[in-house]
Amino acid sequence: GAAPVGPDGKLLGNCACLIQPGKLLISRSGRSPTDAINYSRDFPVCVAFDKDRWQVEFRAESDASRPSSDTPLHWFSLVEAPRAFGWPRGATFVLHGHTFATSEEAALLGVPISEEETLFSTKEDVQALSDLLRLHPYPQHKVFIRKGHGFLILSETMQEAIDTLNGLLERKALKGARGAE
């Protein structure tokens, strides 16, 4: 799926939802695919992100409920990019997974990919995403690949993001099947 299970048994994917300007629900890090979803535990509320200290301010049920390590990418995508790039409207949901992360997959799917590979969730990672979003603005573009990291789908709703992902998976399967013939 979009969020494969890593070697530690935890999901390698996450999502975020803009619930009001400057306030995001972001899925927590370290969730097992067998954990029952508990919305108050699994979705901390992020109320600020300090780029200088590279630190998120959030509210959660417990200290164990920390937002995803990809919070800087989500914060930039949903809070900062619309204003920075003058988009007529911003996305309200982002889905991130590690299913698509290569130039070959980007070409196969016809989606933009960043030129450079960076460490995850660093200032350089956010800058590479910023460059991608500036060159390929939302809502004309909704799917982006961070080279070596994974995809981001920007949308208005969770269902729209899931439908987009399912379309990408079907497209990859169809094109892969044609290539195998």
PDB file of C-alpha atoms in Angstrom:
ATOM      1  CA  GLY A   1       0.000   0.000   0.000  1.00  0.00           C
ATOM      2  CA  ALA A   2       0.875   3.657   0.253  1.00  0.00           C
ATOM      3  CA  ALA A   3       2.371   3.232   3.692  1.00  0.00           C
ATOM      4  CA  PRO A   4       4.410   0.045   3.745  1.00  0.00           C
ATOM      5  CA  VAL A   5       5.561  -1.411   7.041  1.00  0.00           C
ATOM      6  CA  GLY A   6       9.164  -0.660   7.939  1.00  0.00           C
ATOM      7  CA  PRO A   7      11.720  -3.000   9.492  1.00  0.00           C
ATOM      8  CA  ASP A   8      10.623  -1.831  12.958  1.00  0.00           C
ATOM      9  CA  GLY A   9       7.018  -2.915  12.277  1.00  0.00           C
ATOM     10  CA  LYS A  10       5.759   0.684  12.065  1.00  0.00           C
ATOM     11  CA  LEU A  11       3.951   2.343   9.167  1.00  0.00           C
ATOM     12  CA  LEU A  12       6.093   4.328   6.724  1.00  0.00           C
ATOM     13  CA  GLY A  13       3.532   6.972   5.831  1.00  0.00           C
ATOM     14  CA  ASN A  14       1.412   9.733   7.301  1.00  0.00           C
ATOM     15  CA  CYS A  15      -1.122  12.437   6.623  1.00  0.00           C
ATOM     16  CA  ALA A  16      -2.150  15.898   7.734  1.00  0.00           C
ATOM     17  CA  CYS A  17      -5.330  17.945   7.605  1.00  0.00           C
ATOM     18  CA  LEU A  18      -5.684  21.724   7.838  1.00  0.00           C
ATOM     19  CA  ILE A  19      -8.481  22.225  10.384  1.00  0.00           C
ATOM     20  CA  GLN A  20      -8.223  26.021  10.483  1.00  0.00           C
ATOM     21  CA  PRO A  21      -5.585  28.521   9.351  1.00  0.00           C
ATOM     22  CA  GLY A  22      -2.274  27.602  10.988  1.00  0.00           C
ATOM     23  CA  LYS A  23      -3.665  24.521  12.751  1.00  0.00           C
ATOM     24  CA  LEU A  24      -3.061  20.961  11.511  1.00  0.00           C
ATOM     25  CA  LEU A  25      -4.015  17.483  12.611  1.00  0.00           C
ATOM     26  CA  ILE A  26      -0.980  15.328  11.802  1.00  0.00           C
ATOM     27  CA  SER A  27      -0.792  11.580  12.178  1.00  0.00           C
ATOM     28  CA  ARG A  28       1.596  10.464  14.864  1.00  0.00           C
ATOM     29  CA  SER A  29       4.884   8.713  14.291  1.00  0.00           C
ATOM     30  CA  GLY A  30       5.425   5.099  15.193  1.00  0.00           C
ATOM     31  CA  ARG A  31       1.966   3.616  14.641  1.00  0.00           C
ATOM     32  CA  SER A  32       1.720  -0.084  13.990  1.00  0.00           C
ATOM     33  CA  PRO A  33      -0.646  -1.206  11.217  1.00  0.00           C
ATOM     34  CA  THR A  34      -2.399  -3.424  13.764  1.00  0.00           C
ATOM     35  CA  ASP A  35      -3.098  -0.564  16.204  1.00  0.00           C
ATOM     36  CA  ALA A  36      -6.750   0.412  16.374  1.00  0.00           C
ATOM     37  CA  ILE A  37      -7.127   4.076  15.415  1.00  0.00           C
ATOM     38  CA  ASN A  38      -7.693   6.380  18.368  1.00  0.00           C
ATOM     39  CA  TYR A  39      -8.175   9.876  16.955  1.00  0.00           C
ATOM     40  CA  SER A  40      -7.203  11.790  20.091  1.00  0.00           C
ATOM     41  CA  ARG A  41      -4.032   9.685  20.485  1.00  0.00           C
ATOM     42  CA  ASP A  42      -3.089   9.244  16.832  1.00  0.00           C
ATOM     43  CA  PHE A  43      -3.593  12.803  15.554  1.00  0.00           C
ATOM     44  CA  PRO A  44      -1.780  15.487  17.558  1.00  0.00           C
ATOM     45  CA  VAL A  45      -2.835  19.062  16.820  1.00  0.00           C
ATOM     46  CA  CYS A  46       0.048  21.148  15.493  1.00  0.00           C
ATOM     47  CA  VAL A  47      -0.371  24.852  16.161  1.00  0.00           C
ATOM     48  CA  ALA A  48       3.015  26.262  15.107  1.00  0.00           C
ATOM     49  CA  PHE A  49       6.262  25.351  13.432  1.00  0.00           C
ATOM     50  CA  ASP A  50       9.425  27.304  14.211  1.00  0.00           C
ATOM     51  CA  LYS A  51      11.735  27.086  11.178  1.00  0.00           C
ATOM     52  CA  ASP A  52      14.668  28.617  13.052  1.00  0.00           C
ATOM     53  CA  ARG A  53      14.593  26.075  15.887  1.00  0.00           C
ATOM     54  CA  TRP A  54      13.127  23.353  13.607  1.00  0.00           C
ATOM     55  CA  GLN A  55      10.566  22.562  16.241  1.00  0.00           C
ATOM     56  CA  VAL A  56       6.823  21.957  16.177  1.00  0.00           C
ATOM     57  CA  GLU A  57       4.433  23.147  18.861  1.00  0.00           C
ATOM     58  CA  PHE A  58       1.643  20.645  19.314  1.00  0.00           C
ATOM     59  CA  ARG A  59      -1.111  19.437  21.638  1.00  0.00           C
ATOM     60  CA  ALA A  60      -1.511  15.710  22.220  1.00  0.00           C
ATOM     61  CA  GLU A  61      -3.125  13.238  24.565  1.00  0.00           C
ATOM     62  CA  SER A  62       0.296  12.216  25.888  1.00  0.00           C
ATOM     63  CA  ASP A  63       3.996  12.800  25.325  1.00  0.00           C
ATOM     64  CA  ALA A  64       4.060   9.493  23.437  1.00  0.00           C
ATOM     65  CA  SER A  65       1.746  10.978  20.795  1.00  0.00           C
ATOM     66  CA  ARG A  66       4.231  12.989  18.781  1.00  0.00           C
ATOM     67  CA  PRO A  67       3.333  14.223  15.292  1.00  0.00           C
ATOM     68  CA  SER A  68       5.006  12.628  12.306  1.00  0.00           C
ATOM     69  CA  SER A  69       8.655  13.396  11.690  1.00  0.00           C
ATOM     70  CA  ASP A  70       7.422  14.710   8.323  1.00  0.00           C
ATOM     71  CA  THR A  71       5.598  17.592  10.029  1.00  0.00           C
ATOM     72  CA  PRO A  72       7.889  20.213   8.390  1.00  0.00           C
ATOM     73  CA  LEU A  73       6.828  18.978   4.923  1.00  0.00           C
ATOM     74  CA  HIS A  74       3.137  18.985   5.853  1.00  0.00           C
ATOM     75  CA  TRP A  75       3.319  22.392   7.512  1.00  0.00           C
ATOM     76  CA  PHE A  76       4.979  23.875   4.455  1.00  0.00           C
ATOM     77  CA  SER A  77       2.543  22.213   2.017  1.00  0.00           C
ATOM     78  CA  LEU A  78      -0.658  23.225   3.817  1.00  0.00           C
ATOM     79  CA  VAL A  79       0.223  26.430   5.681  1.00  0.00           C
ATOM     80  CA  GLU A  80       3.109  28.204   3.964  1.00  0.00           C
ATOM     81  CA  ALA A  81       3.094  27.258   0.264  1.00  0.00           C
ATOM     82  CA  PRO A  82      -0.312  28.760  -0.665  1.00  0.00           C
ATOM     83  CA  ARG A  83       0.754  32.147   0.680  1.00  0.00           C
ATOM     84  CA  ALA A  84       4.364  31.929  -0.555  1.00  0.00           C
ATOM     85  CA  PHE A  85       3.367  31.056  -4.120  1.00  0.00           C
ATOM     86  CA  GLY A  86       0.087  32.982  -4.376  1.00  0.00           C
ATOM     87  CA  TRP A  87      -2.052  29.929  -5.063  1.00  0.00           C
ATOM     88  CA  PRO A  88      -5.727  30.845  -5.578  1.00  0.00           C
ATOM     89  CA  ARG A  89      -6.550  28.246  -2.946  1.00  0.00           C
ATOM     90  CA  GLY A  90      -4.501  25.841  -0.903  1.00  0.00           C
ATOM     91  CA  ALA A  91      -4.958  22.173  -0.222  1.00  0.00           C
ATOM     92  CA  THR A  92      -6.504  21.123   3.069  1.00  0.00           C
ATOM     93  CA  PHE A  93      -5.179  17.562   3.153  1.00  0.00           C
ATOM     94  CA  VAL A  94      -1.853  15.896   2.394  1.00  0.00           C
ATOM     95  CA  LEU A  95      -1.141  12.178   2.138  1.00  0.00           C
ATOM     96  CA  HIS A  96       2.483  11.044   2.243  1.00  0.00           C
ATOM     97  CA  GLY A  97       3.884   7.596   1.645  1.00  0.00           C
ATOM     98  CA  HIS A  98       6.998   5.882   0.420  1.00  0.00           C
ATOM     99  CA  THR A  99       5.503   3.841  -2.418  1.00  0.00           C
ATOM    100  CA  PHE A 100       6.748   6.172  -5.176  1.00  0.00           C
ATOM    101  CA  ALA A 101      10.201   7.725  -4.737  1.00  0.00           C
ATOM    102  CA  THR A 102      12.167   7.329  -7.977  1.00  0.00           C
ATOM    103  CA  SER A 103      12.633   9.190 -11.245  1.00  0.00           C
ATOM    104  CA  GLU A 104      11.441   6.081 -13.100  1.00  0.00           C
ATOM    105  CA  GLU A 105       8.178   6.032 -11.126  1.00  0.00           C
ATOM    106  CA  ALA A 106       7.665   9.762 -11.665  1.00  0.00           C
ATOM    107  CA  ALA A 107       8.120   9.321 -15.429  1.00  0.00           C
ATOM    108  CA  LEU A 108       5.819   6.281 -15.486  1.00  0.00           C
ATOM    109  CA  LEU A 109       3.102   8.184 -13.602  1.00  0.00           C
ATOM    110  CA  GLY A 110       3.674  11.552 -15.283  1.00  0.00           C
ATOM    111  CA  VAL A 111       4.189  13.440 -12.027  1.00  0.00           C
ATOM    112  CA  PRO A 112       6.879  15.962 -11.041  1.00  0.00           C
ATOM    113  CA  ILE A 113       9.858  14.855  -8.968  1.00  0.00           C
ATOM    114  CA  SER A 114      12.496  16.889  -7.165  1.00  0.00           C
ATOM    115  CA  GLU A 115      15.957  16.899  -8.688  1.00  0.00           C
ATOM    116  CA  GLU A 116      17.937  16.172  -5.557  1.00  0.00           C
ATOM    117  CA  GLU A 117      17.749  13.607  -2.806  1.00  0.00           C
ATOM    118  CA  THR A 118      18.064  14.937   0.752  1.00  0.00           C
ATOM    119  CA  LEU A 119      17.860  13.623   4.287  1.00  0.00           C
ATOM    120  CA  PHE A 120      14.251  13.296   5.407  1.00  0.00           C
ATOM    121  CA  SER A 121      12.481  16.171   7.174  1.00  0.00           C
ATOM    122  CA  THR A 122      15.437  18.532   7.074  1.00  0.00           C
ATOM    123  CA  LYS A 123      15.610  22.138   5.931  1.00  0.00           C
ATOM    124  CA  GLU A 124      17.037  20.857   2.659  1.00  0.00           C
ATOM    125  CA  ASP A 125      14.108  18.441   2.285  1.00  0.00           C
ATOM    126  CA  VAL A 126      11.595  21.255   2.741  1.00  0.00           C
ATOM    127  CA  GLN A 127      13.558  23.476   0.314  1.00  0.00           C
ATOM    128  CA  ALA A 128      13.479  20.731  -2.323  1.00  0.00           C
ATOM    129  CA  LEU A 129       9.708  20.395  -1.777  1.00  0.00           C
ATOM    130  CA  SER A 130       9.357  24.174  -1.963  1.00  0.00           C
ATOM    131  CA  ASP A 131      11.145  24.211  -5.323  1.00  0.00           C
ATOM    132  CA  LEU A 132       8.837  21.463  -6.579  1.00  0.00           C
ATOM    133  CA  LEU A 133       5.652  23.219  -5.418  1.00  0.00           C
ATOM    134  CA  ARG A 134       6.807  26.558  -6.857  1.00  0.00           C
ATOM    135  CA  LEU A 135       7.426  25.011 -10.284  1.00  0.00           C
ATOM    136  CA  HIS A 136       4.293  22.827 -10.224  1.00  0.00           C
ATOM    137  CA  PRO A 137       1.582  24.758  -8.346  1.00  0.00           C
ATOM    138  CA  TYR A 138      -1.495  23.291  -6.701  1.00  0.00           C
ATOM    139  CA  PRO A 139      -4.292  22.750  -7.744  1.00  0.00           C
ATOM    140  CA  GLN A 140      -3.012  22.232 -11.316  1.00  0.00           C
ATOM    141  CA  HIS A 141      -0.691  19.602  -9.827  1.00  0.00           C
ATOM    142  CA  LYS A 142      -1.703  17.412  -6.916  1.00  0.00           C
ATOM    143  CA  VAL A 143       0.955  14.689  -6.827  1.00  0.00           C
ATOM    144  CA  PHE A 144       4.626  15.305  -6.121  1.00  0.00           C
ATOM    145  CA  ILE A 145       7.548  12.961  -5.546  1.00  0.00           C
ATOM    146  CA  ARG A 146      10.454  13.819  -3.280  1.00  0.00           C
ATOM    147  CA  LYS A 147      13.321  11.895  -4.850  1.00  0.00           C
ATOM    148  CA  GLY A 148      14.387   9.077  -2.551  1.00  0.00           C
ATOM    149  CA  HIS A 149      11.802  10.029   0.077  1.00  0.00           C
ATOM    150  CA  GLY A 150       8.303   9.415  -1.224  1.00  0.00           C
ATOM    151  CA  PHE A 151       5.178  11.001  -2.620  1.00  0.00           C
ATOM    152  CA  LEU A 152       2.887  13.748  -1.399  1.00  0.00           C
ATOM    153  CA  ILE A 153      -0.685  14.069  -2.604  1.00  0.00           C
ATOM    154  CA  LEU A 154      -2.309  17.448  -1.944  1.00  0.00           C
ATOM    155  CA  SER A 155      -6.102  17.543  -1.984  1.00  0.00           C
ATOM    156  CA  GLU A 156      -9.215  19.111  -0.541  1.00  0.00           C
ATOM    157  CA  THR A 157     -10.327  15.944   1.265  1.00  0.00           C
ATOM    158  CA  MET A 158      -8.943  12.664   2.523  1.00  0.00           C
ATOM    159  CA  GLN A 159     -11.201  10.783   0.103  1.00  0.00           C
ATOM    160  CA  GLU A 160      -9.848  12.767  -2.843  1.00  0.00           C
ATOM    161  CA  ALA A 161      -6.276  11.898  -1.779  1.00  0.00           C
ATOM    162  CA  ILE A 162      -7.146   8.197  -1.443  1.00  0.00           C
ATOM    163  CA  ASP A 163      -8.862   8.195  -4.846  1.00  0.00           C
ATOM    164  CA  THR A 164      -5.808   9.888  -6.375  1.00  0.00           C
ATOM    165  CA  LEU A 165      -3.505   7.316  -4.781  1.00  0.00           C
ATOM    166  CA  ASN A 166      -5.659   4.431  -6.013  1.00  0.00           C
ATOM    167  CA  GLY A 167      -5.525   5.917  -9.528  1.00  0.00           C
ATOM    168  CA  LEU A 168      -1.712   6.099  -9.337  1.00  0.00           C
ATOM    169  CA  LEU A 169      -1.477   2.499  -8.126  1.00  0.00           C
ATOM    170  CA  GLU A 170      -3.755   1.331 -10.955  1.00  0.00           C
ATOM    171  CA  ARG A 171      -1.773   3.330 -13.524  1.00  0.00           C
ATOM    172  CA  LYS A 172       1.488   1.839 -12.271  1.00  0.00           C
ATOM    173  CA  ALA A 173       0.052  -1.691 -12.367  1.00  0.00           C
ATOM    174  CA  LEU A 174      -1.323  -1.223 -15.905  1.00  0.00           C
ATOM    175  CA  LYS A 175       1.874   0.288 -17.282  1.00  0.00           C
ATOM    176  CA  GLY A 176       3.938  -2.329 -15.461  1.00  0.00           C
ATOM    177  CA  ALA A 177       1.817  -5.114 -16.976  1.00  0.00           C
ATOM    178  CA  ARG A 178       2.216  -3.637 -20.468  1.00  0.00           C
ATOM    179  CA  GLY A 179       5.979  -3.441 -19.978  1.00  0.00           C
ATOM    180  CA  ALA A 180       6.104  -7.110 -18.958  1.00  0.00           C
ATOM    181  CA  GLU A 181       4.410  -8.235 -22.208  1.00  0.00           C
TER     182      GLU A 181
END
